Structure formats: C-alpha cells, structure tokens
Short mmCIF file of C-alpha atoms and ligand atoms in Angstrom, two decimals:
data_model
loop_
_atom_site.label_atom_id
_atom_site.label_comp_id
_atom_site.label_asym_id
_atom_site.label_seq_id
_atom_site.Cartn_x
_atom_site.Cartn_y
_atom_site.Cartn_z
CA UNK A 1 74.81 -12.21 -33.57
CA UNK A 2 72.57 -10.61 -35.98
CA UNK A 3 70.03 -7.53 -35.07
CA UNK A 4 66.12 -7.12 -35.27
CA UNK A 5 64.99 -4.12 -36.70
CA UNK A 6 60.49 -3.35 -36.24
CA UNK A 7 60.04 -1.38 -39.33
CA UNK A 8 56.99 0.78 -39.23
CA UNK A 9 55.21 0.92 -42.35
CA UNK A 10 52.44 2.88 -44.15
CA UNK A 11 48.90 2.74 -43.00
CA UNK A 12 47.37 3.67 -46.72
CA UNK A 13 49.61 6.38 -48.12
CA UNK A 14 53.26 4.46 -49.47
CA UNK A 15 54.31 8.10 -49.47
CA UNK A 16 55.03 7.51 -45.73
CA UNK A 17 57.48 5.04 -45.48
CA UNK A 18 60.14 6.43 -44.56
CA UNK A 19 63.54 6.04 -46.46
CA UNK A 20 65.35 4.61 -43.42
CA UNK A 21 62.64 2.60 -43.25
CA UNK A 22 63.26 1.49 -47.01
CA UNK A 23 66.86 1.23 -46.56
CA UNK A 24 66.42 -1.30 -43.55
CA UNK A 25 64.19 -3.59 -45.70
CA UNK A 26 66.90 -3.41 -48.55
CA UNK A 27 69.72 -4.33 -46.07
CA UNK A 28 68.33 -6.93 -44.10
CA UNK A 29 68.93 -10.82 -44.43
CA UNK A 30 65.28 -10.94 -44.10
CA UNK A 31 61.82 -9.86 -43.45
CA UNK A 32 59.01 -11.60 -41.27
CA UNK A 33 55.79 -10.37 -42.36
CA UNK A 34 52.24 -10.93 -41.00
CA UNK A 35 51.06 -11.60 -44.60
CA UNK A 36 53.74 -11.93 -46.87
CA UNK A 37 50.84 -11.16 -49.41
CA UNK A 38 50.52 -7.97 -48.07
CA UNK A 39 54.22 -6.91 -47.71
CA UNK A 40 55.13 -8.41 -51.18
CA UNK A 41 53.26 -5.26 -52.70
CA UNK A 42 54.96 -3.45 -50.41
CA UNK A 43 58.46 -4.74 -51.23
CA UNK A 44 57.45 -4.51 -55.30
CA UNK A 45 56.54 -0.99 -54.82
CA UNK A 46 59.69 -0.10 -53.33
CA UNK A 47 61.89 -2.52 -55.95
CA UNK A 48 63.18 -4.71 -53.08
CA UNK A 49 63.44 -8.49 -52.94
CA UNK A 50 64.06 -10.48 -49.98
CA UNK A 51 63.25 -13.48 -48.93
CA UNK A 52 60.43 -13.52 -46.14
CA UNK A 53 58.53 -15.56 -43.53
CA UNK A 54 55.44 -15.58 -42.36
CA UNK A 55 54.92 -14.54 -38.64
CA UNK A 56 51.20 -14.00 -37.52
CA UNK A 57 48.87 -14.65 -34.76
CA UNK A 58 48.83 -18.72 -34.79
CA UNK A 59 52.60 -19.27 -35.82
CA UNK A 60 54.11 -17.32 -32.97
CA UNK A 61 55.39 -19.12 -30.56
CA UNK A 62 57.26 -21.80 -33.19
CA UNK A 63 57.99 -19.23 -35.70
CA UNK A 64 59.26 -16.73 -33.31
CA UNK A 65 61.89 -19.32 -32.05
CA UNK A 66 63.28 -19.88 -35.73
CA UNK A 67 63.60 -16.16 -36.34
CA UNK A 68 65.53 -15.82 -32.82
CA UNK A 69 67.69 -18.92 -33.90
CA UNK A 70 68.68 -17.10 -37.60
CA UNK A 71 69.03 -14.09 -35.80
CA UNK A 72 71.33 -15.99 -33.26
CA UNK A 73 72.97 -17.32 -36.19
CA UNK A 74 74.66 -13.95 -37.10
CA UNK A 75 71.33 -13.05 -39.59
CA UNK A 76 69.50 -9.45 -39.44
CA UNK A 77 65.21 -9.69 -39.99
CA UNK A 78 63.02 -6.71 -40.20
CA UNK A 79 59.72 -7.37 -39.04
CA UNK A 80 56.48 -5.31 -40.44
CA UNK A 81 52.63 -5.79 -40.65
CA UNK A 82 50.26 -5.22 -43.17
CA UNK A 83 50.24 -1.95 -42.09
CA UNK A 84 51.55 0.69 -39.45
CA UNK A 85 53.58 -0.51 -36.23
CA UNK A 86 53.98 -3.85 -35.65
CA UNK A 87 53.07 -4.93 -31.76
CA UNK A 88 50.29 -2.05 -32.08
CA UNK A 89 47.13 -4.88 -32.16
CA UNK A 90 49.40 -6.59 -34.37
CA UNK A 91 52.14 -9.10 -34.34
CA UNK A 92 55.47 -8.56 -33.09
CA UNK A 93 54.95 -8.32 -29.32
CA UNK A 94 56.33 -11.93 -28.36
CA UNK A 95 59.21 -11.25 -30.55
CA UNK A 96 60.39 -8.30 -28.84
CA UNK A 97 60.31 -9.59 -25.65
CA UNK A 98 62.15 -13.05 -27.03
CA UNK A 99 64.90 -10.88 -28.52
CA UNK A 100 64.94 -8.71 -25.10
CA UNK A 101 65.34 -12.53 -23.19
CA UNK A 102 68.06 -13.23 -25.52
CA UNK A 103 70.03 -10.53 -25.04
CA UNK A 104 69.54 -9.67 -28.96
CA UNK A 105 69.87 -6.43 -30.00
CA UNK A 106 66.88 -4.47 -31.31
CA UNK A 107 66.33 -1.11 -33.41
CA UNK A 108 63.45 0.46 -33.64
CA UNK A 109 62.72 2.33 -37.24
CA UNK A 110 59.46 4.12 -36.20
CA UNK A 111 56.62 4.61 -38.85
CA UNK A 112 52.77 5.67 -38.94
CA UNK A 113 50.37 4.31 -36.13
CA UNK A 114 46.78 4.78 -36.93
CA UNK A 115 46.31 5.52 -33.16
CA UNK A 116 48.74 8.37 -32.94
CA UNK A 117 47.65 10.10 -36.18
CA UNK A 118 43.46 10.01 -35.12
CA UNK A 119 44.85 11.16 -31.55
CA UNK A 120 46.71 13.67 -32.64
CA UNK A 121 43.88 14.76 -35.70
CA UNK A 122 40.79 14.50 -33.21
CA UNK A 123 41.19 17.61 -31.63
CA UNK A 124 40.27 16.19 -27.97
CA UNK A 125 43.06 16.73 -25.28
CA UNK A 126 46.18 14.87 -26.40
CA UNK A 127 48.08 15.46 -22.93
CA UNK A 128 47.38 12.06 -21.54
CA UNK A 129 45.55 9.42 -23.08
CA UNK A 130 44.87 5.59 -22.69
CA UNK A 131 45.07 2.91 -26.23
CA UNK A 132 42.37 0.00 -25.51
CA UNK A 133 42.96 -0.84 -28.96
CA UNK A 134 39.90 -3.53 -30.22
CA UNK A 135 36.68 -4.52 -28.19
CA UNK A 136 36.13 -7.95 -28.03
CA UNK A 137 33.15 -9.11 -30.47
CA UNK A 138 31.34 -11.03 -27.39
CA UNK A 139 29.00 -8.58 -26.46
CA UNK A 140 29.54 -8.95 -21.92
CA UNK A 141 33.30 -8.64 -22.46
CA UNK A 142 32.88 -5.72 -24.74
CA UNK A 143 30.32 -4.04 -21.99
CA UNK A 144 32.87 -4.90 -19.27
CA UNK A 145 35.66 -3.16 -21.10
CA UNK A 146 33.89 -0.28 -21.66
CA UNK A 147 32.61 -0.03 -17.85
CA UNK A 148 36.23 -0.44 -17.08
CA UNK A 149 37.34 2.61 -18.65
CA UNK A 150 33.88 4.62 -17.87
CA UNK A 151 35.68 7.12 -14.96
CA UNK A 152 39.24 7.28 -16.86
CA UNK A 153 39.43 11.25 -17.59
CA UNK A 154 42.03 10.16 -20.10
CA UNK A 155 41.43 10.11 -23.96
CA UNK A 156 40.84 6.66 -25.14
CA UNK A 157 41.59 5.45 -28.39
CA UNK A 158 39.78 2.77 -29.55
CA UNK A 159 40.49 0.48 -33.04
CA UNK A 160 37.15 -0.68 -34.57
CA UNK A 161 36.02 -2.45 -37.95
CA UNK A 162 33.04 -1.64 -40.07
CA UNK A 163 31.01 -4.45 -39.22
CA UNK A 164 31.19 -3.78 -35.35
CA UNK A 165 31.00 -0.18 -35.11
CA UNK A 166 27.18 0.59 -34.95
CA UNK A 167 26.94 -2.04 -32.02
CA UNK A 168 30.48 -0.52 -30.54
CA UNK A 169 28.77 3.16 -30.84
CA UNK A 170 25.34 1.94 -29.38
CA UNK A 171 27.65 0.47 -26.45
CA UNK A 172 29.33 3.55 -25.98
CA UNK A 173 26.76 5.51 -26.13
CA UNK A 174 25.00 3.74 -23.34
CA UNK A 175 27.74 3.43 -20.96
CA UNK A 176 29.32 7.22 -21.36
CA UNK A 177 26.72 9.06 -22.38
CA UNK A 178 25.74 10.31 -25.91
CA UNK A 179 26.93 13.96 -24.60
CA UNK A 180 30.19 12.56 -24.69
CA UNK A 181 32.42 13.52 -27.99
CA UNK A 182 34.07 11.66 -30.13
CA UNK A 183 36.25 11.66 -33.13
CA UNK A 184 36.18 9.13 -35.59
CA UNK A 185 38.61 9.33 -37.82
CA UNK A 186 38.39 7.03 -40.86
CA UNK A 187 40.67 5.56 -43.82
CA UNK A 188 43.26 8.32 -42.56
CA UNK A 189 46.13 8.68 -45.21
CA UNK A 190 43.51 7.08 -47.80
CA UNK A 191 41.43 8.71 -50.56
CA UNK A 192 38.07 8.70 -48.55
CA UNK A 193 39.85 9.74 -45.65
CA UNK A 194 37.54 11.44 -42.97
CA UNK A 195 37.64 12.81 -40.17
CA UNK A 196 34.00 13.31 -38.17
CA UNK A 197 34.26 15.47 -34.30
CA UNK A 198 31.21 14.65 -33.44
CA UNK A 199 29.08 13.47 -29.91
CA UNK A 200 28.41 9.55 -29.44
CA UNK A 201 24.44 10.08 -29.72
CA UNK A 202 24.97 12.26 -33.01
CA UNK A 203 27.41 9.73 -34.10
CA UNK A 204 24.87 6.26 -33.67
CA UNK A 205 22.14 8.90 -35.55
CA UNK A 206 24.27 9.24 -38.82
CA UNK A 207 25.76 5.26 -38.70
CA UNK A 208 21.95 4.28 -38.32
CA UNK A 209 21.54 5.59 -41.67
CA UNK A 210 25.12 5.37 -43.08
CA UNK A 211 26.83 2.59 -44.05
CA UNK A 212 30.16 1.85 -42.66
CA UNK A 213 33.39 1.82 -44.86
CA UNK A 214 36.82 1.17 -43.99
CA UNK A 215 38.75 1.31 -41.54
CA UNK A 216 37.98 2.94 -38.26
CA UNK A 217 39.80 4.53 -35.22
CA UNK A 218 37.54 6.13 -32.89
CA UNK A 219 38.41 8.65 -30.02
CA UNK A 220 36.30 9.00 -27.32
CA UNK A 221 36.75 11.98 -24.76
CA UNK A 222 37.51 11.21 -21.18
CA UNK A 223 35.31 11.65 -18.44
CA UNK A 224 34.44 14.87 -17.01
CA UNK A 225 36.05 16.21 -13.96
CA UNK A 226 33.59 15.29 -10.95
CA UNK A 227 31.39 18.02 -9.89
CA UNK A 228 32.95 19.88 -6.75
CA UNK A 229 31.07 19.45 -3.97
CA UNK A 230 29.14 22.38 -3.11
CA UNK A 231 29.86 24.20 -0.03
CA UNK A 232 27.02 25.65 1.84
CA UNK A 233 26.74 29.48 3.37
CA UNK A 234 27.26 28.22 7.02
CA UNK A 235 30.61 26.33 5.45
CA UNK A 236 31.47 29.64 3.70
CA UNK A 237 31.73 31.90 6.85
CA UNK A 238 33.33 28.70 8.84
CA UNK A 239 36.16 29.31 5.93
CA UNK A 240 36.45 33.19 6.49
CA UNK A 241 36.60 32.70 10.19
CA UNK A 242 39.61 29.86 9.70
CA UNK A 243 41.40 32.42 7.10
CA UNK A 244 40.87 35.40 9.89
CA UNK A 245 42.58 32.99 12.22
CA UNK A 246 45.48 32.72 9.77
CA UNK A 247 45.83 36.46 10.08
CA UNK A 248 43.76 37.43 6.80
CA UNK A 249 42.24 40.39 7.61
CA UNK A 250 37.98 39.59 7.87
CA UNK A 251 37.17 41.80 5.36
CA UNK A 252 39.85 39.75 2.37
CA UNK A 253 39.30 36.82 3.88
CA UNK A 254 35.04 37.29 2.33
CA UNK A 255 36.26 38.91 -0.62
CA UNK A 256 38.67 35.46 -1.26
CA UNK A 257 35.98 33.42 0.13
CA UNK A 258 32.53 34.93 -2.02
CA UNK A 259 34.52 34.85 -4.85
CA UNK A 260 35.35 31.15 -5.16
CA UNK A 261 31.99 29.80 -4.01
CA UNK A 262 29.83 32.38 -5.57
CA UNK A 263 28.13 33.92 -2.24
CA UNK A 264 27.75 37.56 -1.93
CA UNK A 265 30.80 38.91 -0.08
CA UNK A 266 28.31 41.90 2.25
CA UNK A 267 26.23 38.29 3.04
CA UNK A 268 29.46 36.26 4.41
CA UNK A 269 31.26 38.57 6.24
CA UNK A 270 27.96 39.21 8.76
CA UNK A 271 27.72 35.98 8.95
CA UNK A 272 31.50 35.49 10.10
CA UNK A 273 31.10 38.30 12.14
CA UNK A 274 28.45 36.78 13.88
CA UNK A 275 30.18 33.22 14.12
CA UNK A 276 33.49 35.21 16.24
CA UNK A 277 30.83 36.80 18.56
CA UNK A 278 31.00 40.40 16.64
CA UNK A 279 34.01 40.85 16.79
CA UNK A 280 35.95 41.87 13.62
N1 LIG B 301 49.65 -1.75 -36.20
C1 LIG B 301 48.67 -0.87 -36.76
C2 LIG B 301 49.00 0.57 -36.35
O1 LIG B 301 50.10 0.82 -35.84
O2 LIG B 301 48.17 1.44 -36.54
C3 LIG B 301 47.28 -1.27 -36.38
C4 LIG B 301 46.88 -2.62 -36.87
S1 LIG B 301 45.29 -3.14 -36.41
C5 LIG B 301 45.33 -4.82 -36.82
C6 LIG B 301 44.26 -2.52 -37.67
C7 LIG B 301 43.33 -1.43 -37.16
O3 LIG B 301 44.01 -0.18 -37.15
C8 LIG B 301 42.13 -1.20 -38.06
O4 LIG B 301 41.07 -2.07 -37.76
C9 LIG B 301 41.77 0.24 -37.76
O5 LIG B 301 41.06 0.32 -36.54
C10 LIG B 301 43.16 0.86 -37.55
N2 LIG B 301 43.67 1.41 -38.81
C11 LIG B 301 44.68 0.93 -39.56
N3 LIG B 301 44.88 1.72 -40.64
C12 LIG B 301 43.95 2.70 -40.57
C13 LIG B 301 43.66 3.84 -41.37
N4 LIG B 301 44.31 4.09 -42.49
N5 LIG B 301 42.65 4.66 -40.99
C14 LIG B 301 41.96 4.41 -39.85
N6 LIG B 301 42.21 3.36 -39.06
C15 LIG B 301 43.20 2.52 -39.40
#
C-alpha cells in the first residue's frame, strides 16, 4: 500500500515552501492538485515533473475513489492547493477521511495557512480562537452566521474576498458593534502585503472610500467579558457579615469587601455592625 502525504504550500511567497515539502513532491508517484494550472507553476519553479490529477470541489467524490484505488495499488500522491493547507476552505477534507476509512496511511508535511499567520500577526488574543473560514454570499445565511458567533469571547478568523468585504464589514459592523477591533490582514507574504488593526466602524469608513485588493483574512476580536453584576451596599455588608461568620475578623472582612466592590470600607463596616445587632 502506498502513502498520502497533504503538502502545505506557499500562500504568495515560494520562499516558504519548505524543502521537505519540496522533497515530498519530488518523491511521490503523484500529485492531485486543485488546479493543476496553478501547481504546474509551482512544480516549474521548483524543477519537478510529475504527473498530476485534478481533485477540486465537483470531482470529489469520483476522483477521490481513484486516488484511494492508486494509492491502494502500492502508489504514493501528495495532495496541495493553489495555495496554503489543503482541507483549510479548500479541498482535501473527503480525502483524508477516505484514507483514514481505508486504513491508508497519511503524513502530514505542514506549510503556511493564511489563518494562522493573520492570527498570529493581528495582535488580538491568540490563546483561544474559533476559524469560520468564508461567509456565505446569501445575505440571511451570512447574518445568521454572524449572530451565531455574536457572544463567542473567542477570536474569530474569518476568510473574505474583495468583492464581499464592504457588505461582510457593514454586516459585522452591525451585529458586533463598530467598537469592536479588527485586524485585517491582506496579501500577507505578497508585495502589497498589509496589515490594518483597526475597529469595524473605522474599518467600513476607509473601504467606503478604498477599493478592495486581494486577498483578505479578517480577525475580529471576541466578545467582551459580560459586565459583573453590580452588588448593592445592603449586599456588601450581607458579605462582611457571612465572612465574620467564617471567622474573618469584622474589621478585614470590610477592608476585603470595600475593596472589591468599590464602597468605602468606614461606610460598610457600620452597616455590618448594625446588620449583627452592634455587635463586633
Ligand atoms: N488553504 C488556504 C490556507 O491554508 O490558507 C486557504 C484557501 S481559501 C480557498 C483562500 C482564502 O484564504 C482567500 O480568499 C483569503 O481569504 C485567504 N488567503 C489565502 N492567501 C492569502 C494571503 N496571501 N493573504 C491573505 N489572505 C489569504
């Protein structure tokens, strides 16, 4: 039985594939591409010729079956995309999970994502964050996906083209708030590449007036924690009394008590001295 490798593979610069990654394409039987257009410069570039097939979006299922039966067959394929990881909003899911059904083994050679890098260049929080990759063009779904994700406190990372992303930053704007930041990080690796921090209202001002270039991944801050809920004075001393009953002396127990809920300490503890009857 042969082996599927998922090569990762540059998402502008061709100084970032990797040379494991170039050594895989060299060695393999052969390559299935989602544009074989594409990858051919690739393969040029890198002095490499081997023979590919097409495997994209419409050809899946049937194509997908006659790579698994070559691999069966004792052959080795490399899948790639026209650019970064392939199953990232690109082809190669279906295979992978073919290959996992058939007991085939897999290697992973890992490459650029355009996700990672704008995560990791937007300079929001990075410790937990949420890929939604592309909106859908039809306008309710899109407005549905964004409610959907309105309350997640992680990151999201969002893939957008140029012709959508006024609409997509109107949307966002509306349904988290034009307070809410954003990066948008844009033809990253590339000559023009940019990379805006910005708010979602400051970023629908300058795409009113700017056109939109290239290619797009936007990062959109979480949601704010929710506001704690205010405690009143009355709940204040109720607190003091509770940590006087826990054998904090009266006296801490305000100084703890004023200082996380912003009351004036002298204030609370007459008022929890009052609540135990006056006595201290
Ligand atoms: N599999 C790819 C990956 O791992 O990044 C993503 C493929 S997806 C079909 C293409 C989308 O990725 C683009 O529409 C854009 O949102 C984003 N993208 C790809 N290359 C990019 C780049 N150089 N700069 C910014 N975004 C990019």
């Amino acid at each position: 039985m042969g082996k599927l490798y998922l090569v990762g593979t540059p998402i502008g610069n061709l100084g970032d594939l990797s040379p494991r990654a170039a050594q895989v394409l060299e060695s393999v039987d052969f390559i299935a591409a989602e544009d074989t257009r594409v990858s051919l410069k690739l393969l040029n570039h890198l002095g490499i010729k081997k023979p590919m097939v097409s495997y994209f979006q419409h050809n899946i299922r049937q194509r997908g079956q006659q790579i698994l039966d070559r691999i069966l067959a004792g052959e080795n394929c490399a899948i790639i995309t026209d650019a970064g990881m392939p199953c990232i909003s690109d082809p190669g899911e279906d295979l992978v999970a073919l290959c996992h059904e058939n007991q085939v083994p897999l290697e992973v050679v890992p490459g650029p994502s355009a996700a990672i890098a704008a995560l990791a260049a937007s300079g929001l929080p990075t410790g937990r964050f949420a890929f939604e990759g592309f909106l859908s063009v039809k306008a309710s779904s899109r407005m549905e996906h964004l409610e959907s994700v309105k309350n997640d406190r992680r990151t999201l990372i969002f893939y957008e083209a140029p012709h959508k992303l006024r609409a997509t930053l109107e949307d966002m704007a509306r349904v988290f708030g034009a307070e809410r930041r954003i990066t948008l990080a844009r033809e990253l690796t590339k000559v023009h590449e940019e990379i805006l921090r910005t708010t979602l209202g400051e970023a629908c001002d300058l795409y009113a007036q700017r056109e939109p270039k290239g290619e797009f991944v936007l990062v959109v801050e979480g949601a704010p924690e929710p506001e704690s809920t205010l405690v009143t004075k009355e709940q204040a001393a109720e607190m003091i009394v509770q940590l006087n009953g826990c054998g904090v002396s009266l006296s801490d127990a305000a100084k703890q008590v004023a200082a996380d809920t912003g009351y004036k300490k002298g204030e609370l503890y007459r008022m929890a001295l009052a609540l135990q009857g006056g006595e201290g």
